[in-house]
XYZ file of C-alpha atoms in Angstrom:
650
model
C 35.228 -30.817 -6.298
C 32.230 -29.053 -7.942
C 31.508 -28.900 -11.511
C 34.837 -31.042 -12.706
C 33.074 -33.636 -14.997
C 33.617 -36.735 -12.922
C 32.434 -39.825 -14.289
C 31.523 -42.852 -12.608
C 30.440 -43.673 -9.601
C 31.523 -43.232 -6.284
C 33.983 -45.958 -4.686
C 32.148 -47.917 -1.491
C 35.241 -47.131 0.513
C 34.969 -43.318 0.118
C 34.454 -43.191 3.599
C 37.438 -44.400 4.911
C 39.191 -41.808 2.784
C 37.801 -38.683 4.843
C 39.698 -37.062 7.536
C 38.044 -37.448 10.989
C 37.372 -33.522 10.857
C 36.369 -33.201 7.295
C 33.294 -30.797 7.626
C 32.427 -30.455 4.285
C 31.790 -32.857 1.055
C 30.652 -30.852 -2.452
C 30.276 -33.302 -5.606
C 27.949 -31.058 -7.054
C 27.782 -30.774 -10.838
C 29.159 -33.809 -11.879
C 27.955 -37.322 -13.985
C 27.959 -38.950 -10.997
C 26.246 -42.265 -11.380
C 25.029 -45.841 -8.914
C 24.293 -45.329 -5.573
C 25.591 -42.773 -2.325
C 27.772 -45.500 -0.749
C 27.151 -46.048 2.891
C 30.619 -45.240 4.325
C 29.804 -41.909 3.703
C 28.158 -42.236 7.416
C 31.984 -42.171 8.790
C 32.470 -38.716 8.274
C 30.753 -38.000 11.502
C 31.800 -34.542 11.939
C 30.572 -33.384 8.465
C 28.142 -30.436 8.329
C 27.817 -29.924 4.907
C 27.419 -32.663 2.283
C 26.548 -31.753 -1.780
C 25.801 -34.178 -4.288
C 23.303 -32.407 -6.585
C 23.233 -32.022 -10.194
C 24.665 -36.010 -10.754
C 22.990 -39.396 -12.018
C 22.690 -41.391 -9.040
C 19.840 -44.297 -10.001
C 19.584 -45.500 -5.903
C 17.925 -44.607 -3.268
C 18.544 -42.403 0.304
C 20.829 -44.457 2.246
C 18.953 -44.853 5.655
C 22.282 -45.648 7.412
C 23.876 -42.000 6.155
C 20.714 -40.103 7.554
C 21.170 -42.432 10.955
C 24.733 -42.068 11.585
C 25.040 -38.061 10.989
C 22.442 -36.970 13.344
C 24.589 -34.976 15.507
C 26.515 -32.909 12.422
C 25.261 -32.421 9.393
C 23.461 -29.074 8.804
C 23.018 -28.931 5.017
C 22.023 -31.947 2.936
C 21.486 -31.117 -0.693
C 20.805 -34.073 -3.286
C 19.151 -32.225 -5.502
C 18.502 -32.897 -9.517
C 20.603 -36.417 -9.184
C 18.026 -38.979 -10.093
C 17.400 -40.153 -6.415
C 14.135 -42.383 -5.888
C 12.376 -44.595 -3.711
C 10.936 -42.658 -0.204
C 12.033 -40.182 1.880
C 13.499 -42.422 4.671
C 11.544 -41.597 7.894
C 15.152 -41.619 9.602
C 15.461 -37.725 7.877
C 13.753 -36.741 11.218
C 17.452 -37.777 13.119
C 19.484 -34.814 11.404
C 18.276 -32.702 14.719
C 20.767 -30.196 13.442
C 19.502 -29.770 10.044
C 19.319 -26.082 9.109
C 18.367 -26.374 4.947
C 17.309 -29.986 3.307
C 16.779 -29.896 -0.351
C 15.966 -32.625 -1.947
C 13.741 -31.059 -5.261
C 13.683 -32.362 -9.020
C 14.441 -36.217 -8.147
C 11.719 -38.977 -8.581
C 10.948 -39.253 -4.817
C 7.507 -41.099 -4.352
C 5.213 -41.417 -1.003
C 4.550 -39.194 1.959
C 6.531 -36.723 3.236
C 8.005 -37.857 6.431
C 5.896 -37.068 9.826
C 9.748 -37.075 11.434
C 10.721 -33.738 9.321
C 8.728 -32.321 12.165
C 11.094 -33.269 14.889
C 14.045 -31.144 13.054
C 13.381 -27.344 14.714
C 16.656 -26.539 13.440
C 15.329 -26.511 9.960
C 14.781 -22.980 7.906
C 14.206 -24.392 4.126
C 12.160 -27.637 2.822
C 12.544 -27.907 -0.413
C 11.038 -31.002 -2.100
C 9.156 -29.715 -5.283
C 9.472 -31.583 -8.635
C 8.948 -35.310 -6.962
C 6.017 -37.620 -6.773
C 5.372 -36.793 -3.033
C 1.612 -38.324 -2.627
C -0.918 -37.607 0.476
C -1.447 -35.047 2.272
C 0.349 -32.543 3.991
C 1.700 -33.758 7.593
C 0.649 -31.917 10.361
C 4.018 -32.071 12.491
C 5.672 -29.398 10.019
C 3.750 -26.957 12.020
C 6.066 -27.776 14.800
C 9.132 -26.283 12.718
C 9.177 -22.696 14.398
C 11.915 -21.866 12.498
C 10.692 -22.325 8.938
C 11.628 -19.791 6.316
C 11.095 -21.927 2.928
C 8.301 -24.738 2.608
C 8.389 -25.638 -1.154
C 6.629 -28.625 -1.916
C 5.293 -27.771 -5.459
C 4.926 -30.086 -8.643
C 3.807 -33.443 -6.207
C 0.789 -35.137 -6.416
C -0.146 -33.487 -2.723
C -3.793 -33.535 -1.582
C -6.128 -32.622 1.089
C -6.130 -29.225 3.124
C -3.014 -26.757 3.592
C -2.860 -26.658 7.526
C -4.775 -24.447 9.581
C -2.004 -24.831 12.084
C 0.777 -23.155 9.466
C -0.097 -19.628 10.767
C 2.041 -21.202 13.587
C 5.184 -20.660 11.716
C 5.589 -17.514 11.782
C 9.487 -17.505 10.582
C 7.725 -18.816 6.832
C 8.015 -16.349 3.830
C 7.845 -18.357 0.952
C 5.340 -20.929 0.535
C 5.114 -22.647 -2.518
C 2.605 -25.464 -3.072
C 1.613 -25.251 -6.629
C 0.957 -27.885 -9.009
C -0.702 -30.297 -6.314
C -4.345 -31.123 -5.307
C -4.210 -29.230 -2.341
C -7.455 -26.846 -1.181
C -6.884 -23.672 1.166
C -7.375 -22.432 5.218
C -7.041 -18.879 5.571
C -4.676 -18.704 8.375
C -1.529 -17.541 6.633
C 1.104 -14.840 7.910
C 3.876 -13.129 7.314
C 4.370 -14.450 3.767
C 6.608 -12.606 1.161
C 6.067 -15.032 -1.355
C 2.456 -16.917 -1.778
C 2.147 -19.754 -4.941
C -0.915 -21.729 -4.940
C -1.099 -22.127 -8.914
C -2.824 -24.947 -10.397
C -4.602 -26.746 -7.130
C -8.158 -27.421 -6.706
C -8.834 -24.173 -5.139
C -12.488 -23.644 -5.569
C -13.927 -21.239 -2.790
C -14.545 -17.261 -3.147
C -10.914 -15.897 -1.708
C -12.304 -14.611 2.342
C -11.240 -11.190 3.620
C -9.709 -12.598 6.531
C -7.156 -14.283 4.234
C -6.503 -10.837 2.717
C -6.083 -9.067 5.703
C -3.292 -11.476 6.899
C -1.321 -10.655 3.794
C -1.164 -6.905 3.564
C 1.886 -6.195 5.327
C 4.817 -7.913 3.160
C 3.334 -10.165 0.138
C 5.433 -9.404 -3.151
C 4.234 -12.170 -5.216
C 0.728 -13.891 -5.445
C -0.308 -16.794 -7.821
C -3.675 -18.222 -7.645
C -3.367 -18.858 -11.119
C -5.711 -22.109 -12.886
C -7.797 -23.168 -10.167
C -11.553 -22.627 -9.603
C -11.965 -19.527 -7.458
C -14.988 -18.022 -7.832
C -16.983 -14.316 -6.681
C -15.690 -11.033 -6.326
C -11.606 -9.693 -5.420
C -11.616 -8.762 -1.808
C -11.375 -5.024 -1.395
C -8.520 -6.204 1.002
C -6.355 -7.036 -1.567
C -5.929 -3.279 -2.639
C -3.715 -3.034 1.015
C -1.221 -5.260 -0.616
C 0.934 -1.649 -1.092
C 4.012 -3.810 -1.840
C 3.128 -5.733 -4.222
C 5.275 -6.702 -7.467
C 3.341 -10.130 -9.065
C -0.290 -11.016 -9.023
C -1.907 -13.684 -11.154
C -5.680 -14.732 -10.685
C -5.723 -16.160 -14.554
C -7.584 -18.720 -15.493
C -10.358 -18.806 -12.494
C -13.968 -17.909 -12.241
C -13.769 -14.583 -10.667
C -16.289 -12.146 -11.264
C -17.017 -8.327 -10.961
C -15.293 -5.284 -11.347
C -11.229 -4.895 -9.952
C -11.756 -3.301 -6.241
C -11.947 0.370 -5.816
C -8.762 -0.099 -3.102
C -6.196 -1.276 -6.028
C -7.468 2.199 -7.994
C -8.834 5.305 -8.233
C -11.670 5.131 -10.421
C -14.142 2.349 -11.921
C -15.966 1.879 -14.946
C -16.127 -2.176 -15.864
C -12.712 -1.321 -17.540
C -9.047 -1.970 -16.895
C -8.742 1.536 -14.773
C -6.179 4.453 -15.916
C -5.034 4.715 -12.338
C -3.943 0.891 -12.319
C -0.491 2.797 -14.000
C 0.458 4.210 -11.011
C 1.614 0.701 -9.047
C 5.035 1.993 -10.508
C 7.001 -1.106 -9.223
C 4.358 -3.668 -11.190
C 6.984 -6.115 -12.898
C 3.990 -9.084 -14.048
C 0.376 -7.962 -14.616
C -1.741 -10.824 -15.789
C -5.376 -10.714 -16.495
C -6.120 -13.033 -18.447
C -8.992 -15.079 -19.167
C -11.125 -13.130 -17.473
C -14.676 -11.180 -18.871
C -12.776 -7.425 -19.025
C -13.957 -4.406 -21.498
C -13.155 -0.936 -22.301
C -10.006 -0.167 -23.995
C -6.599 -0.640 -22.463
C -5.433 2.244 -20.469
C -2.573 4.664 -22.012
C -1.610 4.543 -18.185
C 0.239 1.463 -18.975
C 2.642 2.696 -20.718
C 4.446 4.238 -17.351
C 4.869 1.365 -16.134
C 8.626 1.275 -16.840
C 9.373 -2.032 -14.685
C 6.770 -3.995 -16.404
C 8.159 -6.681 -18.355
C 5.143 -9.500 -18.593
C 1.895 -8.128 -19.827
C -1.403 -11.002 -20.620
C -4.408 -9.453 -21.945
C -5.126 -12.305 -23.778
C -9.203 -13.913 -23.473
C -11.003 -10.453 -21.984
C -13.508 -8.138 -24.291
C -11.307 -5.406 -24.646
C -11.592 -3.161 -27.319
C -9.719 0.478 -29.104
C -6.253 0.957 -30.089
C -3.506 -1.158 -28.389
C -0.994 1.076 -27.039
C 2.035 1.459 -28.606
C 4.846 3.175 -26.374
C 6.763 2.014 -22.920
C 6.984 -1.633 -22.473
C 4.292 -1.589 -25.228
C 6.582 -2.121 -28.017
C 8.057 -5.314 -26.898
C 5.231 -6.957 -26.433
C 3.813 -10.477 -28.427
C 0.809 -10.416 -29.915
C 0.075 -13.035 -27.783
C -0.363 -11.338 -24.775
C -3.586 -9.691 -26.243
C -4.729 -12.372 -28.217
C -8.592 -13.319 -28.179
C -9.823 -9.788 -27.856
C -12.210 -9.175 -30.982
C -12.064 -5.329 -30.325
C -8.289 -4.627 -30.116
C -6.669 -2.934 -33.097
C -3.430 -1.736 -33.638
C -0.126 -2.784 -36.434
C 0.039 -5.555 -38.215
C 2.464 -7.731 -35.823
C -0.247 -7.588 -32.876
C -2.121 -9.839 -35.537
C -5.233 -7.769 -35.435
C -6.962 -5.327 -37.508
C -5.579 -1.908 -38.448
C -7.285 0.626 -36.456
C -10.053 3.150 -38.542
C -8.691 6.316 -39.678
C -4.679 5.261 -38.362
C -2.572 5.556 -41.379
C -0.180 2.456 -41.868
C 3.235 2.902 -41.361
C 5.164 2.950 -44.586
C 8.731 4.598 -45.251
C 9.841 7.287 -43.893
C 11.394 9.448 -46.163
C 13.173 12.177 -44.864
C 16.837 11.314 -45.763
C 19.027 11.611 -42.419
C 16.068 11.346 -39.937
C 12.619 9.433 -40.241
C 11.231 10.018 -37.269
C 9.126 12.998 -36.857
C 11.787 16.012 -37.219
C 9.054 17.586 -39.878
C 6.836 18.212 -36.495
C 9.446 19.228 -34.144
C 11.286 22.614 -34.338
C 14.244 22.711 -36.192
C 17.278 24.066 -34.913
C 19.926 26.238 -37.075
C 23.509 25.601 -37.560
C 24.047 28.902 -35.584
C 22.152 28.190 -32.446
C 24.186 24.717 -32.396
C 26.795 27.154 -32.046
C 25.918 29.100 -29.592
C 24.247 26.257 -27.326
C 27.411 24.511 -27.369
C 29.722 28.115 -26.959
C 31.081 27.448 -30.177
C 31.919 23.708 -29.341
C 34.095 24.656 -26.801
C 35.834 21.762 -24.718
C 33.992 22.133 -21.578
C 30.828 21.291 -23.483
C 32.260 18.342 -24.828
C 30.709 15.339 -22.640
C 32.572 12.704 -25.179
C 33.438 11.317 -28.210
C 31.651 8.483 -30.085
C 32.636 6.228 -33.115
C 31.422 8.579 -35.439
C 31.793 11.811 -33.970
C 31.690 14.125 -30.479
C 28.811 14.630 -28.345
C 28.539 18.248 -26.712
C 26.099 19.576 -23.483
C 24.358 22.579 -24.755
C 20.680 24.453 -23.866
C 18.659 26.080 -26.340
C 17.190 29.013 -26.359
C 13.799 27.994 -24.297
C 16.437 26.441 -21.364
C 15.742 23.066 -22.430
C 19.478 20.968 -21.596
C 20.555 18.886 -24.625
C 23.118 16.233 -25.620
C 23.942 17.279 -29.210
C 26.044 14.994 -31.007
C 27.699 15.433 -35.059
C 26.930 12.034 -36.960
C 25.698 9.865 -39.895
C 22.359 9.485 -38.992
C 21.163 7.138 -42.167
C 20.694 4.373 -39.447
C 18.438 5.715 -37.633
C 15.796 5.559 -40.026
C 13.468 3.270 -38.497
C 14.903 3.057 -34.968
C 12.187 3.930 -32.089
C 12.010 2.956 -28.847
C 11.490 3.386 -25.267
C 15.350 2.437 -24.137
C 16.756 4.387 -27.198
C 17.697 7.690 -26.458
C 15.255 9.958 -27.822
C 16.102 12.476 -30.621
C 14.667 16.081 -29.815
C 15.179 17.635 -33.048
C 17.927 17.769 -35.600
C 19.825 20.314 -37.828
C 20.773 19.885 -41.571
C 22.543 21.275 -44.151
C 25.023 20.694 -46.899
C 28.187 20.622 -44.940
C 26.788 20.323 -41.361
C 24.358 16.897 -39.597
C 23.913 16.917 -36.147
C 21.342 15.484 -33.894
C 19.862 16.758 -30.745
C 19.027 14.346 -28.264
C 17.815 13.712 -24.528
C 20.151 14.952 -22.232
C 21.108 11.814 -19.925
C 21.926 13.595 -16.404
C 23.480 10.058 -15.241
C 26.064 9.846 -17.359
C 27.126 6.606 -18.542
C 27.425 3.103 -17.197
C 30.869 3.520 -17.925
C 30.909 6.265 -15.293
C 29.277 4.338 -12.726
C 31.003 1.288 -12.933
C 34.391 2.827 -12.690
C 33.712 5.841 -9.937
C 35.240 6.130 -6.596
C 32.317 7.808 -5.069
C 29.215 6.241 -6.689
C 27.994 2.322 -7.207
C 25.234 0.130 -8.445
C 23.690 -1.925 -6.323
C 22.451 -5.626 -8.081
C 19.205 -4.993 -8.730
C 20.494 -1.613 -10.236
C 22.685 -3.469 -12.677
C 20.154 -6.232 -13.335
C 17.878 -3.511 -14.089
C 20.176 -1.744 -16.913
C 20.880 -5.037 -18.452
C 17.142 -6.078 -18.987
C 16.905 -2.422 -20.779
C 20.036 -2.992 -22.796
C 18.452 -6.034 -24.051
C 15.040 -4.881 -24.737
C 16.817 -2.132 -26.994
C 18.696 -5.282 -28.602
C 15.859 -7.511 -29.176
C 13.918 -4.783 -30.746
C 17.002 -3.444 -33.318
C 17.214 -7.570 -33.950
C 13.700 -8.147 -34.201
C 11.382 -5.655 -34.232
C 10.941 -4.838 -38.152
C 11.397 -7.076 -41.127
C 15.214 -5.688 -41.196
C 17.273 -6.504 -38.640
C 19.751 -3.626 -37.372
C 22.904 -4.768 -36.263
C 24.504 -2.413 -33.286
C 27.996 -3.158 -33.804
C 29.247 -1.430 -30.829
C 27.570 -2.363 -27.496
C 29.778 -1.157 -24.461
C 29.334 0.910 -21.245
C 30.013 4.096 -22.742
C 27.257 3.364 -25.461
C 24.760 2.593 -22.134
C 23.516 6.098 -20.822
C 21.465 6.499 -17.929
C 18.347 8.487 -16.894
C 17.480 10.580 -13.774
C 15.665 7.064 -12.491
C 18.933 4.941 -13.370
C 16.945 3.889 -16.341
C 19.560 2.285 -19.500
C 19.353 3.595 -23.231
C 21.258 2.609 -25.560
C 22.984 5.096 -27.986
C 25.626 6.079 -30.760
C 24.480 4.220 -33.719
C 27.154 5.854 -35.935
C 28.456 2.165 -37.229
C 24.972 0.593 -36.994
C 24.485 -1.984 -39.883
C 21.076 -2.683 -41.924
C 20.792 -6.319 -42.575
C 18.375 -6.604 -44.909
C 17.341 -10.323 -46.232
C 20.713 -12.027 -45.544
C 21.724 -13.389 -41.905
C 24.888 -11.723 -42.078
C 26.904 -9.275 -43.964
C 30.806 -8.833 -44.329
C 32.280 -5.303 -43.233
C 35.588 -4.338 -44.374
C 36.468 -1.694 -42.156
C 37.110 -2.296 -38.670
C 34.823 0.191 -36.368
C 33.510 -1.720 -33.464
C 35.771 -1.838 -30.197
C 38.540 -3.973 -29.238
C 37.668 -6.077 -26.293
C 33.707 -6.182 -27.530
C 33.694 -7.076 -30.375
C 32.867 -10.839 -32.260
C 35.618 -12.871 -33.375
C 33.940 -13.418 -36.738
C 33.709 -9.565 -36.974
C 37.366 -8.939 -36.272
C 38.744 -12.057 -38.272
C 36.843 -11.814 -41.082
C 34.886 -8.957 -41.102
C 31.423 -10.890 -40.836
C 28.388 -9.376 -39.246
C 25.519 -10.155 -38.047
C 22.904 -10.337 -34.973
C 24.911 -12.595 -33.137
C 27.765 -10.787 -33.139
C 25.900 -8.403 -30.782
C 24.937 -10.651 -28.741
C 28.681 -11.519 -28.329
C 28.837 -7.897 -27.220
C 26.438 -7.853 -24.644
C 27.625 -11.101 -23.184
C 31.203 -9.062 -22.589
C 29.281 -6.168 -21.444
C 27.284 -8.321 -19.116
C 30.337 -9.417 -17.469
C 31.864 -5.908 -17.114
C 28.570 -5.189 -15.549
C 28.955 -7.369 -12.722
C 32.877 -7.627 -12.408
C 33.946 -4.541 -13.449
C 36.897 -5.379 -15.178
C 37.161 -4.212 -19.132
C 38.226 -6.550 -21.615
C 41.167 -4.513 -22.136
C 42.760 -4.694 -18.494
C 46.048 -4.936 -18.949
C 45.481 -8.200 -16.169
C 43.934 -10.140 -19.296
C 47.329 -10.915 -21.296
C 47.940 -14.520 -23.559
C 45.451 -16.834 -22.590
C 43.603 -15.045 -19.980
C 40.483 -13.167 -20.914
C 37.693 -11.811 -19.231
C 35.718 -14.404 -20.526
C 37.870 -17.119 -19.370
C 38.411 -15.417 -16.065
C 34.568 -15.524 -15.363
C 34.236 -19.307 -16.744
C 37.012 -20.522 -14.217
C 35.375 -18.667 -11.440
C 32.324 -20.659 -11.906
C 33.675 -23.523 -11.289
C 35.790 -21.816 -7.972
C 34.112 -18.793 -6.266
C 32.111 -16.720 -8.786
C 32.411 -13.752 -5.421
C 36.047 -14.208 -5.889
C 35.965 -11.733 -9.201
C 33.081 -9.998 -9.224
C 32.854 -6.039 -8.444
C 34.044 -5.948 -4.873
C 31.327 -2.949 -3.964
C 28.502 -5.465 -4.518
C 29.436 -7.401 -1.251
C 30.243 -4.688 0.664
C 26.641 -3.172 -0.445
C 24.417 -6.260 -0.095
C 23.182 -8.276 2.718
C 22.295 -11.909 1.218
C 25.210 -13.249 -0.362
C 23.562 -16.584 -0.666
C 20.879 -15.236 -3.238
C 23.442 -12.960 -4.499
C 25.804 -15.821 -5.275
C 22.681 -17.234 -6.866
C 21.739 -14.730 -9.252
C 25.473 -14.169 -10.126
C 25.733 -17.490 -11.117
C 23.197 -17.719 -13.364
C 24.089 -14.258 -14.374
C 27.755 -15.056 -15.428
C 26.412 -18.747 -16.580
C 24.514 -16.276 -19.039
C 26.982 -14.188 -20.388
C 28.938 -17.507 -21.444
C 26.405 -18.381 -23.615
C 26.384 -15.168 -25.153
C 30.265 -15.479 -25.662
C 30.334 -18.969 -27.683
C 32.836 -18.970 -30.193
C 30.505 -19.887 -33.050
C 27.763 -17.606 -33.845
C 25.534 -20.578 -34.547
C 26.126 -21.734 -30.681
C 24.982 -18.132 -29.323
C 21.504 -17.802 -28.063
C 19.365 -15.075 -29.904
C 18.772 -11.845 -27.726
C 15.061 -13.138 -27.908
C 15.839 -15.907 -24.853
C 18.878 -13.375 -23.536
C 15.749 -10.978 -22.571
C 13.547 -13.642 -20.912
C 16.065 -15.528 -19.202
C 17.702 -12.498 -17.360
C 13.794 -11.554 -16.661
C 13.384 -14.908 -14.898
C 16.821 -14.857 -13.145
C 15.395 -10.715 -11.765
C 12.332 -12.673 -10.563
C 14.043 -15.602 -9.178
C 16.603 -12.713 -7.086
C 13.655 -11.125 -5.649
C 11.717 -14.491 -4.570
C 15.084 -15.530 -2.463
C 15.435 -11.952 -0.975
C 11.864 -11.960 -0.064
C 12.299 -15.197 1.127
C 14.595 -14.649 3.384
């Protein structure tokens, strides 16, 4: 009975109504409202009972926590308004595998008793008013996975005795008062952010943390000294943030290869980095070029250092705010960093050629004739497809050099550049003749992949190619004073790199916005299935008609079912396919070679949900009630994150 809109509250007798064997109770999602009625407690063989995401106003029964010692192996009351203490009776549920009980307004200590449940693999209380200190009995709970007691008013020491648990992955304790032992192991996930940590960070602690630790946050507390040169062990590292302490000294020799005071060159080659923050720290020299192969890199902070020279301007670079290099008096680069132009850089006016403005004038130019012969006269088996605007052929050139060549009108591509675009080799010209030659793609297509017999993406994989579909999106959208509008986002349109990287390509019907929010297009040109209902009503586009696009192509992504299936007839649509099955079993329609090629299902199931939950809000009827590719971007960059914290957790 999850996610139906229920109003109310529930009836006193509900008890009475269960079966003797019910084993599971799931009111999640509802406006549930009043208190959990006691006769809940007669459902003694229930093992799983759900009430998050309501409006309760009461507190924990102590009679249902009594009465279901012997059963009940989930309890999850959640986000429903719950307040008043933990009852101390919690410590009866001896079979009580995952408690969560986060984002309420649940005051006092947590419950010495919690330590009596050895069943237990996830605490999750964060987002309460928990006060004191942390009891010592949880270090009895050998089977502990998940301690996440975050956002409380927690104080004191972290136990000493915690190395005990040797089971725990993820500990979360940020946002509390809380100071630090160094007797921690076999964490995957380590989040001590704003505390009252004010000690130099020990080696010991270091050397406990080498082996698995993905993400570290020591973030806005008071550490002090120099980085251990432990820390450089940490070989699997994906997240580390020290911002906003007191640390001194230069970054240990063991994270890089060479030192000079300076944010080091050889800091590029942590190839997997997804966060790098450095903020607030007393940093100099110019920011490495290095930086710019960092490919997964998605959150960059600069901001409050000494750094000085040209910010770079390529990879991840060109996505970047302004604000993650803010408060560094040397920096200069364009005019949207919002610092000085650097000396002796021209600025960046119009390009003029008229098909290309990129730099064809400084690349060789190719003849009509050696088109010809790279492609054997256009024969069909060069032909690797046909786009909205014309067909794109495999050909090599004279050096060797492999080439996608594709015949076009390239008046779009004026001021298009970035790192997820397919880049544009060269280009031939004449009077009857435009062609462009581009980077050949030896991955095909997501189109390919998502539809092969022999081949699949795995989530991360298609998590991956979404993030760098829309940081191509965001930056046509937003990245100059005139919006371009795609018009055509699909799989075929998504090519893929040797390292399964996503560009995005064929800009044949691509629209220049100039000052208006939208503009009206008489000819039809996008693709059935893809396309905005404004844009194939009326003819009206605009930026949000894209993101309409990508929401469909999101759900392809994951499902892989087109639009166009001939299974989608009257009412049914994709769309409405994947907004049933959120309310159902979201596994239920999604690609069947994702749970035959993962192990977690539970922080699959996760991710999907909030995956799918995305899309929809791509796909709003309105334009107005679509979300700008802007919060697309960073909300599919926290649900990534938030995949890899519960695998790693795990």
């Amino acid at each position: 009975m999850v996610s139906n809109d229920f109003l109310g509250h529930l009836p006193s007798n509900i008890g009475s109504l269960f079966l003797p064997n019910l084993q599971v109770l799931t009111l999640g999602n509802n406006e549930l409202s009043r208190t959990i009625p006691n006769s809940i407690l007669n459902a003694l063989e229930l093992i799983m009972l759900d009430l998050s995401h309501n409006s309760f106003s009461s507190s924990i029964p102590e009679a249902i926590v009594g009465n279901l010692s012997t059963s009940l192996q989930r309890l999850y009351l959640y986000d429903c308004n719950i307040k008043g203490n933990i009852p101390e009776e919690i410590g009866n549920l001896s079979n009580l595998i995952d408690l969560r009980l986060f984002h309420n307004e649940l005051g006092g200590p947590v419950p010495t008793t919690i330590g009596r449940l050895h069943m237990l693999q996830g605490l999750v209380l964060y987002g309460n008013r928990l006060k004191g200190s942390i009891p010592y009995t949880l270090c009895h709970l050998g089977s502990l996975d998940t301690l996440s007691l975050s956002g409380n008013e927690l104080y004191g020491h972290i136990l000493a005795c915690i190395d005990n648990i040797t089971s725990l992955r993820t500990l979360d304790l940020g946002f509390n008062q809380l100071n630090l032992t160094d007797n921690i192991t076999s964490l995957r996930t380590l989040d001590l952010g704003f505390n009252q940590l004010t000690f130099s960070i020990p080696s010991s602690l270091w050397r406990l943390l080498i082996t698995d630790l993905l993400l570290v946050d020591f973030s806005s507390n008071s550490l002090n000294g120099p980085l251990s040169l432990d820390i450089g062990n940490m070989n699997v590292l994906r997240a580390l943030d020290f911002s906003r302490n007191q640390i001194i000294g230069r970054i240990p020799v063991t994270i890089v290869n060479r030192l000079d005071g300076s944010i080091p060159t050889s800091i590029g080659e942590l190839v997997s980095l997804d966060v790098l923050d450095l903020s607030y720290n007393n940093l100099y020299g110019e920011i490495p070029k290095s930086l710019e192969e960092l490919s997964y890199l998605k959150h960059l902070n600069l901001s409050f250092n000494k750094l000085q020279g040209e910010i770079p301007s390529r990879g991840q670079f060109v996505h970047f705010p302004a604000t993650s290099f803010m408060s560094n008096n040397g920096l200069c680069s364009e005019a949207r960093m919002q610092v000085p132009p650097c000396k002796g850089k021209k600025a960046i006016g119009i390009r003029i050629l008229k098909y290309v403005s990129m730099a064809v004038g400084l690349m060789r130019r190719i003849s009509h004739q050696e088109i010809i012969r790279a492609t054997k006269g256009f024969s069909a088996n060069s032909l690797l497809g046909e786009g909205s605007f014309g067909f794109v052929y495999k050909g090599t050139l004279l050096e060797g050099t492999i080439v996608a060549i594709k015949v076009l009108n390239l008046q779009v591509l004026r001021n298009i550049r970035h790192w997820n675009l397919v880049k544009i080799i060269t280009a031939c010209c004449n009077m009857d003749f435009k062609a462009l030659v581009l980077e050949y793609m030896p991955n095909g297509n997501l189109d390919m992949w998502l539809y092969s017999e022999n081949r699949c993406l795995n989530m991360l994989q298609r998590l991956n190619i979404m993030i760098d579909v829309a940081t191509v999106v965001e930056y046509l959208h937003l990245g100059y004073t005139t919006p371009t509008i795609h018009c055509d986002l699909k799989p075929t349109n998504v090519l893929l790199d040797e390292d399964m990287v996503g560009y995005v390509a064929d800009f044949g019907i691509a629209k220049l916005l100039g000052d208006g929010v939208s503009l009206t297009q008489t000819m039809t040109l996008a693709t059935i299935g893809y396309m905005a209902p404004e844009y194939g009503y009326e003819g009206l586009v605009s930026t949000r008609g894209d993101v309409y696009s990508y929401g469909i192509l999101l759900m392809e992504t994951f499902t892989r079912k087109k639009p166009t299936d001939d299974m989608f007839t009257g009412e049914m649509s994709l769309k409405s396919l994947v907004q049933e099955s959120l309310a159902l079993s979201i596994l239920e329609v999604v690609d069947a070679n994702l749970l035959i090629n993962e192990n977690d299902y539970a922080a699959m199931e996760k991710c999907l949900l909030s995956t799918m939950g995305l899309a929809l809000h791509c796909c709003a009827d309105l334009p107005k009630q679509r979300i700008g590719i802007e919060n697309v971007l960073a909300t599919l960059n926290k649900i990534k994150l938030k995949f890899l914290k519960d695998l790693t957790g795990r």
